[in-house]
Amino acid sequence: MSVEEALATHLEDIGKNNADGDPFLVADLAHFRRQQRRWSKHMPRVHPYYAVKCNSALPVLRALAECGVNFDCASKEELRLVLSIGTRPDQIVFSHPAKDTSHIRYAIENGVTLMTFDNVDELRKIHAVSRDARLLLRILPDDSKSLYKHGIKFGVKLEDVPCLLKTARELSLSIVGVSFHVGGGSTSIDAFADAVRLARRVFDLAERSGHHDMSILDIGGGFPGSDVTLMPFESIAASFQTALNECFPPESGVRLIAEPGRFYAESALTLAVKVVSRREVMRPAVSASTDSRNTEAGCNADGAVAQRRTFKYYVNEGLHNSFHLVAVKLATATPRLLSLGGHIWGPTCNPNDWMNQQCMLPELQVGDWLRYDRMGAYSACTSSHFNGFLPSRIIYCRAFEVRAVRFSG
Ligand code: PLP
């Protein structure tokens, strides 16, 4: 069943059964296979470890595992989820650089030994739990050209690397590689290659300071999840490839991994929301503030400002549910229909719970449905219960197509 068929069938069922018409997401599981093919073609040397935080629905994780994708987990619960679908511990990177000791213990007890760190206290906590951990040093690349900057929270500067290398040696902990995240929505193609070059310098420093097991480079996430982007995946991959071949050629023996999240999930899910209420609002036909060039515009013959009918539409899903990225201003969401003007609000009492200030829509009635594409990343999993509006259910389609697929890279 295609996404369109799943949307239509579900809406038909709602109509037939006179059901309430809660919002719902449709997940196209075949999308993961398509993205995997794309990944293997353009990043053949890099094994993807899907960032579970991006969308942790079990069918999504299973579909990715079927494609041969490994997993990046950030907490005990994510580890539990991924292990519960039969993932081997050595197919997981525990990529949170600042973990609670109980989470470190859970990882080690379950055989997950590959984990990141970026500070001395983390080394001490890991040391207190086990000497078996294999550590990736999370470094701080230049993410100034990214929309979503991870560097304000995580990653160690080059000048602080020697201290961490020394402490790890003193604690007899094994550093096996380097990780970084260039941030999301980067507008600099150089950011990726520069981060790889920085990682090379850290590898050299580590090897010189007696860490002789340096064998993994983790290039993190930040790959776009749709083609509506300034920096297409293929350009980023090309930039990485060049830098990886220069700094970590195949003969270096360094294993390359990545932690893509939205690359896989973003375009896999489509959201359907219902208009639950509307309010008519008259607005000046041409706003003086937006068009100061022609003050006559929008006036009637008698000089009165012409008014146009617009609507505030209230839908049953908002910033506290699947529109989290819109809430934190890291994404915009556009409903599919295009025509006249409207303003779309989420269901809660939060006055900032709106998704579209001015968007072009035909005149909608209460009970009409809107469709938002590319709603798979950081949506369902960040959805809250605020104001009693529960996370949307997910309908899965095209699952059967995924089963035969295996990762070849
Ligand atoms: N790896 C880490 C450590 C992250 O924190 C994140 C996102 O927060 C990701 C990977 C996934 O990033 P993206 O969805 O931009 O690929």
Short mmCIF file of N, CA, C and O in Angstrom, two decimals, residues 226-318:
data_model
loop_
_atom_site.label_atom_id
_atom_site.label_comp_id
_atom_site.label_asym_id
_atom_site.label_seq_id
_atom_site.Cartn_x
_atom_site.Cartn_y
_atom_site.Cartn_z
N SER A 226 15.86 15.48 3.30
CA SER A 226 15.01 15.66 2.13
C SER A 226 15.82 16.41 1.09
O SER A 226 16.92 16.89 1.37
N ASP A 227 15.25 16.50 -0.10
CA ASP A 227 15.97 17.21 -1.16
C ASP A 227 15.65 18.69 -1.15
O ASP A 227 16.19 19.45 -1.96
N VAL A 228 14.77 19.11 -0.22
CA VAL A 228 14.46 20.53 -0.08
C VAL A 228 15.53 21.11 0.86
O VAL A 228 15.31 21.34 2.04
N THR A 229 16.72 21.30 0.35
CA THR A 229 17.85 21.73 1.18
C THR A 229 18.88 22.45 0.33
O THR A 229 18.98 22.19 -0.88
N LEU A 230 19.62 23.34 0.97
CA LEU A 230 20.66 24.07 0.24
C LEU A 230 21.85 23.16 -0.08
O LEU A 230 22.58 23.37 -1.02
N MET A 231 22.03 22.16 0.79
CA MET A 231 23.20 21.29 0.67
C MET A 231 22.76 19.85 0.49
O MET A 231 22.52 19.13 1.45
N PRO A 232 22.65 19.39 -0.76
CA PRO A 232 22.12 18.04 -0.97
C PRO A 232 23.07 16.97 -0.41
O PRO A 232 24.28 17.18 -0.31
N PHE A 233 22.48 15.84 -0.06
CA PHE A 233 23.26 14.72 0.49
C PHE A 233 24.44 14.37 -0.40
O PHE A 233 25.56 14.15 0.08
N GLU A 234 24.21 14.33 -1.71
CA GLU A 234 25.26 13.90 -2.63
C GLU A 234 26.48 14.84 -2.57
O GLU A 234 27.62 14.38 -2.65
N SER A 235 26.24 16.15 -2.38
CA SER A 235 27.37 17.09 -2.30
C SER A 235 28.14 16.87 -1.00
O SER A 235 29.38 16.91 -0.98
N ILE A 236 27.39 16.65 0.08
CA ILE A 236 28.05 16.42 1.37
C ILE A 236 28.88 15.13 1.30
O ILE A 236 30.03 15.08 1.74
N ALA A 237 28.27 14.10 0.70
CA ALA A 237 28.97 12.81 0.60
C ALA A 237 30.25 12.97 -0.21
O ALA A 237 31.31 12.44 0.16
N ALA A 238 30.17 13.75 -1.29
CA ALA A 238 31.36 13.93 -2.14
C ALA A 238 32.46 14.64 -1.34
O ALA A 238 33.64 14.27 -1.41
N SER A 239 32.07 15.63 -0.55
CA SER A 239 33.05 16.37 0.24
C SER A 239 33.69 15.45 1.28
O SER A 239 34.91 15.46 1.48
N PHE A 240 32.87 14.63 1.92
CA PHE A 240 33.39 13.67 2.90
C PHE A 240 34.35 12.69 2.22
O PHE A 240 35.43 12.42 2.73
N GLN A 241 33.90 12.14 1.07
CA GLN A 241 34.69 11.12 0.40
C GLN A 241 36.10 11.61 0.12
O GLN A 241 37.08 10.92 0.38
N THR A 242 36.18 12.83 -0.42
CA THR A 242 37.49 13.38 -0.78
C THR A 242 38.36 13.47 0.48
O THR A 242 39.52 13.02 0.49
N ALA A 243 37.79 14.04 1.55
CA ALA A 243 38.58 14.22 2.77
C ALA A 243 38.93 12.88 3.41
O ALA A 243 40.04 12.70 3.91
N LEU A 244 37.98 11.95 3.37
CA LEU A 244 38.24 10.64 3.99
C LEU A 244 39.35 9.91 3.24
O LEU A 244 40.25 9.30 3.85
N ASN A 245 39.30 9.98 1.91
CA ASN A 245 40.33 9.28 1.14
C ASN A 245 41.70 9.92 1.33
O ASN A 245 42.73 9.24 1.30
N GLU A 246 41.69 11.23 1.58
CA GLU A 246 42.96 11.94 1.80
C GLU A 246 43.51 11.64 3.21
O GLU A 246 44.69 11.31 3.36
N CYS A 247 42.66 11.71 4.22
CA CYS A 247 43.13 11.59 5.61
C CYS A 247 43.05 10.18 6.17
O CYS A 247 43.81 9.82 7.07
N PHE A 248 42.11 9.40 5.68
CA PHE A 248 41.93 8.03 6.19
C PHE A 248 41.74 7.09 4.99
O PHE A 248 40.66 6.53 4.79
N PRO A 249 42.78 6.93 4.15
CA PRO A 249 42.62 6.08 2.97
C PRO A 249 42.33 4.64 3.40
O PRO A 249 42.62 4.27 4.54
N PRO A 250 41.80 3.82 2.48
CA PRO A 250 41.46 2.44 2.86
C PRO A 250 42.63 1.71 3.53
O PRO A 250 42.45 0.97 4.48
N GLU A 251 43.86 1.98 3.04
CA GLU A 251 45.01 1.26 3.60
C GLU A 251 45.34 1.67 5.04
O GLU A 251 46.13 1.01 5.72
N SER A 252 44.72 2.75 5.54
CA SER A 252 44.96 3.16 6.94
C SER A 252 44.33 2.15 7.90
O SER A 252 44.68 2.10 9.07
N GLY A 253 43.38 1.37 7.37
CA GLY A 253 42.72 0.36 8.21
C GLY A 253 41.70 0.95 9.17
O GLY A 253 41.13 0.23 9.99
N VAL A 254 41.45 2.26 9.07
CA VAL A 254 40.50 2.90 9.98
C VAL A 254 39.08 2.60 9.50
O VAL A 254 38.77 2.76 8.33
N ARG A 255 38.26 2.12 10.42
CA ARG A 255 36.86 1.81 10.10
C ARG A 255 36.06 3.10 10.19
O ARG A 255 36.18 3.85 11.17
N LEU A 256 35.23 3.36 9.18
CA LEU A 256 34.45 4.60 9.14
C LEU A 256 33.00 4.31 9.45
O LEU A 256 32.39 3.41 8.84
N ILE A 257 32.45 5.07 10.39
CA ILE A 257 31.03 4.92 10.71
C ILE A 257 30.39 6.32 10.76
O ILE A 257 31.09 7.34 10.80
N ALA A 258 29.06 6.37 10.71
CA ALA A 258 28.34 7.65 10.79
C ALA A 258 27.09 7.44 11.61
O ALA A 258 26.69 6.30 11.87
N GLU A 259 26.47 8.55 12.02
CA GLU A 259 25.25 8.47 12.85
C GLU A 259 24.10 9.27 12.23
O GLU A 259 23.58 10.20 12.83
N PRO A 260 23.71 8.93 11.01
CA PRO A 260 22.63 9.70 10.39
C PRO A 260 21.29 9.46 11.06
O PRO A 260 20.96 8.33 11.40
N GLY A 261 20.54 10.52 11.28
CA GLY A 261 19.20 10.41 11.84
C GLY A 261 18.19 10.83 10.80
O GLY A 261 17.55 10.03 10.14
N ARG A 262 18.09 12.16 10.61
CA ARG A 262 17.05 12.65 9.71
C ARG A 262 17.24 12.19 8.27
O ARG A 262 16.28 12.13 7.51
N PHE A 263 18.47 11.83 7.87
CA PHE A 263 18.69 11.31 6.51
C PHE A 263 17.74 10.14 6.23
O PHE A 263 17.17 10.04 5.15
N TYR A 264 17.56 9.28 7.23
CA TYR A 264 16.68 8.12 7.02
C TYR A 264 15.22 8.45 7.32
O TYR A 264 14.33 8.03 6.60
N ALA A 265 14.99 9.20 8.41
CA ALA A 265 13.61 9.26 8.93
C ALA A 265 12.76 10.41 8.37
O ALA A 265 11.54 10.26 8.24
N GLU A 266 13.41 11.53 8.07
CA GLU A 266 12.60 12.74 7.81
C GLU A 266 11.51 12.53 6.76
O GLU A 266 10.34 12.81 7.00
N SER A 267 11.89 12.07 5.60
CA SER A 267 10.90 12.00 4.51
C SER A 267 10.07 10.72 4.54
O SER A 267 9.25 10.48 3.65
N ALA A 268 10.30 9.89 5.56
CA ALA A 268 9.57 8.61 5.61
C ALA A 268 8.16 8.77 6.17
O ALA A 268 7.32 7.90 5.97
N LEU A 269 7.90 9.85 6.88
CA LEU A 269 6.59 9.97 7.53
C LEU A 269 5.82 11.20 7.05
O LEU A 269 6.40 12.27 6.84
N THR A 270 4.52 10.99 6.87
CA THR A 270 3.61 12.05 6.45
C THR A 270 2.55 12.20 7.53
O THR A 270 2.05 11.19 8.04
N LEU A 271 2.24 13.44 7.86
CA LEU A 271 1.28 13.68 8.94
C LEU A 271 -0.05 14.17 8.36
O LEU A 271 -0.06 15.03 7.47
N ALA A 272 -1.13 13.64 8.88
CA ALA A 272 -2.46 14.15 8.49
C ALA A 272 -3.10 14.78 9.72
O ALA A 272 -3.16 14.15 10.78
N VAL A 273 -3.53 16.02 9.59
CA VAL A 273 -4.17 16.72 10.71
C VAL A 273 -5.55 17.21 10.26
O VAL A 273 -5.77 17.49 9.09
N LYS A 274 -6.44 17.31 11.24
CA LYS A 274 -7.82 17.72 10.91
C LYS A 274 -8.05 19.15 11.39
O LYS A 274 -7.56 19.55 12.44
N VAL A 275 -8.79 19.90 10.61
CA VAL A 275 -9.20 21.24 11.03
C VAL A 275 -10.33 21.05 12.04
O VAL A 275 -11.39 20.52 11.70
N VAL A 276 -10.08 21.45 13.29
CA VAL A 276 -11.10 21.22 14.33
C VAL A 276 -11.90 22.49 14.62
O VAL A 276 -12.95 22.45 15.23
N SER A 277 -11.37 23.63 14.18
CA SER A 277 -12.10 24.87 14.40
C SER A 277 -11.52 25.92 13.44
O SER A 277 -10.41 25.75 12.93
N ARG A 278 -12.26 26.97 13.21
CA ARG A 278 -11.70 28.05 12.39
C ARG A 278 -12.31 29.37 12.82
O ARG A 278 -13.39 29.41 13.44
N ARG A 279 -11.64 30.44 12.51
CA ARG A 279 -12.12 31.76 12.86
C ARG A 279 -11.84 32.69 11.69
O ARG A 279 -10.70 32.74 11.21
N GLU A 280 -12.87 33.41 11.28
CA GLU A 280 -12.68 34.31 10.15
C GLU A 280 -12.01 35.59 10.64
O GLU A 280 -12.36 36.12 11.69
N VAL A 281 -11.01 36.04 9.90
CA VAL A 281 -10.30 37.28 10.28
C VAL A 281 -10.20 38.15 9.04
O VAL A 281 -9.73 37.70 7.99
N MET A 282 -10.65 39.40 9.14
CA MET A 282 -10.52 40.29 7.99
C MET A 282 -9.17 41.00 8.10
O MET A 282 -8.77 41.46 9.17
N ARG A 283 -8.45 41.05 6.99
CA ARG A 283 -7.15 41.72 7.00
C ARG A 283 -7.10 42.71 5.85
O ARG A 283 -7.78 42.52 4.84
N PRO A 284 -6.26 43.76 5.99
CA PRO A 284 -6.11 44.67 4.86
C PRO A 284 -5.61 43.89 3.65
O PRO A 284 -4.77 43.01 3.78
N ALA A 285 -6.16 44.21 2.48
CA ALA A 285 -5.78 43.47 1.27
C ALA A 285 -4.29 43.59 1.00
O ALA A 285 -3.63 42.64 0.64
N VAL A 286 -3.72 44.79 1.21
CA VAL A 286 -2.27 44.95 1.09
C VAL A 286 -1.81 45.66 2.35
O VAL A 286 -2.27 46.75 2.65
N SER A 287 -0.94 45.03 3.06
CA SER A 287 -0.50 45.63 4.32
C SER A 287 0.52 46.72 4.05
O SER A 287 1.48 46.52 3.30
N ALA A 288 0.32 47.92 4.65
CA ALA A 288 1.26 49.02 4.46
C ALA A 288 2.65 48.62 4.91
O ALA A 288 3.65 49.00 4.32
N SER A 289 2.73 47.78 5.96
CA SER A 289 4.06 47.40 6.47
C SER A 289 4.79 46.49 5.50
O SER A 289 6.00 46.48 5.43
N THR A 290 4.04 45.69 4.71
CA THR A 290 4.74 44.80 3.78
C THR A 290 4.87 45.42 2.40
O THR A 290 5.65 44.97 1.60
N ASP A 291 4.09 46.46 2.10
CA ASP A 291 4.21 47.08 0.79
C ASP A 291 4.12 48.59 0.92
O ASP A 291 3.06 49.19 0.72
N SER A 292 5.25 49.20 1.28
CA SER A 292 5.25 50.64 1.46
C SER A 292 5.45 51.37 0.14
O SER A 292 5.39 52.58 0.08
N ARG A 293 5.65 50.57 -0.94
CA ARG A 293 5.91 51.22 -2.23
C ARG A 293 4.65 51.85 -2.80
O ARG A 293 4.69 52.77 -3.56
N ASN A 294 3.49 51.28 -2.45
CA ASN A 294 2.27 51.77 -3.08
C ASN A 294 1.16 51.88 -2.06
O ASN A 294 0.46 50.93 -1.77
N THR A 295 1.03 53.02 -1.46
CA THR A 295 0.05 53.18 -0.39
C THR A 295 -1.37 53.12 -0.93
O THR A 295 -2.31 52.91 -0.19
N GLU A 296 -1.51 53.31 -2.26
CA GLU A 296 -2.85 53.25 -2.85
C GLU A 296 -3.33 51.81 -2.95
O GLU A 296 -4.52 51.54 -3.00
N ALA A 297 -2.35 50.88 -2.98
CA ALA A 297 -2.73 49.48 -3.21
C ALA A 297 -3.71 49.01 -2.16
O ALA A 297 -3.58 49.33 -0.98
N GLY A 298 -4.70 48.27 -2.58
CA GLY A 298 -5.65 47.68 -1.64
C GLY A 298 -6.74 48.64 -1.22
O GLY A 298 -7.55 48.30 -0.38
N CYS A 299 -6.76 49.86 -1.78
CA CYS A 299 -7.81 50.80 -1.40
C CYS A 299 -8.98 50.69 -2.36
O CYS A 299 -8.82 50.44 -3.55
N ASN A 300 -10.17 50.92 -1.83
CA ASN A 300 -11.36 50.99 -2.68
C ASN A 300 -11.39 52.37 -3.33
O ASN A 300 -10.59 53.25 -2.98
N ALA A 301 -12.36 52.55 -4.23
CA ALA A 301 -12.48 53.85 -4.93
C ALA A 301 -12.66 54.99 -3.93
O ALA A 301 -12.13 56.08 -4.11
N ASP A 302 -13.38 54.74 -2.81
CA ASP A 302 -13.61 55.81 -1.84
C ASP A 302 -12.43 55.99 -0.87
O ASP A 302 -12.51 56.73 0.10
N GLY A 303 -11.33 55.28 -1.12
CA GLY A 303 -10.13 55.45 -0.30
C GLY A 303 -10.07 54.53 0.90
O GLY A 303 -9.06 54.47 1.58
N ALA A 304 -11.16 53.80 1.19
CA ALA A 304 -11.14 52.90 2.35
C ALA A 304 -10.24 51.70 2.03
O ALA A 304 -10.17 51.27 0.88
N VAL A 305 -9.55 51.23 3.04
CA VAL A 305 -8.65 50.09 2.81
C VAL A 305 -9.49 48.84 2.55
O VAL A 305 -10.39 48.51 3.33
N ALA A 306 -9.19 48.19 1.44
CA ALA A 306 -9.94 46.97 1.11
C ALA A 306 -9.57 45.87 2.09
O ALA A 306 -8.45 45.79 2.55
N GLN A 307 -10.56 45.07 2.42
CA GLN A 307 -10.33 43.97 3.36
C GLN A 307 -10.40 42.65 2.60
O GLN A 307 -11.10 42.53 1.60
N ARG A 308 -9.63 41.69 3.09
CA ARG A 308 -9.79 40.34 2.51
C ARG A 308 -10.07 39.37 3.65
O ARG A 308 -9.59 39.55 4.77
N ARG A 309 -10.83 38.33 3.28
CA ARG A 309 -11.20 37.32 4.28
C ARG A 309 -10.07 36.33 4.41
O ARG A 309 -9.61 35.77 3.42
N THR A 310 -9.59 36.14 5.62
CA THR A 310 -8.65 35.04 5.86
C THR A 310 -9.19 34.25 7.04
O THR A 310 -10.16 34.66 7.69
N PHE A 311 -8.56 33.15 7.33
CA PHE A 311 -9.03 32.31 8.43
C PHE A 311 -7.87 31.90 9.32
O PHE A 311 -6.75 31.71 8.85
N LYS A 312 -8.19 31.80 10.59
CA LYS A 312 -7.29 31.11 11.51
C LYS A 312 -7.84 29.70 11.58
O LYS A 312 -9.01 29.52 11.95
N TYR A 313 -7.04 28.73 11.21
CA TYR A 313 -7.48 27.34 11.31
C TYR A 313 -6.83 26.70 12.52
O TYR A 313 -5.62 26.87 12.73
N TYR A 314 -7.60 25.98 13.28
CA TYR A 314 -7.07 25.28 14.45
C TYR A 314 -7.08 23.79 14.11
O TYR A 314 -8.14 23.25 13.78
N VAL A 315 -5.91 23.17 14.14
CA VAL A 315 -5.83 21.75 13.79
C VAL A 315 -5.48 20.94 15.04
O VAL A 315 -5.13 21.51 16.08
N ASN A 316 -5.59 19.60 14.92
CA ASN A 316 -5.48 18.80 16.14
C ASN A 316 -4.08 18.26 16.42
O ASN A 316 -3.91 17.27 17.11
N GLU A 317 -3.06 18.90 15.89
CA GLU A 317 -1.67 18.52 16.18
C GLU A 317 -0.86 19.81 16.15
O GLU A 317 -1.11 20.68 15.31
N GLY A 318 0.10 19.96 17.08
CA GLY A 318 0.81 21.24 17.13
C GLY A 318 2.24 21.12 17.60
O GLY A 318 2.86 20.04 17.53
#
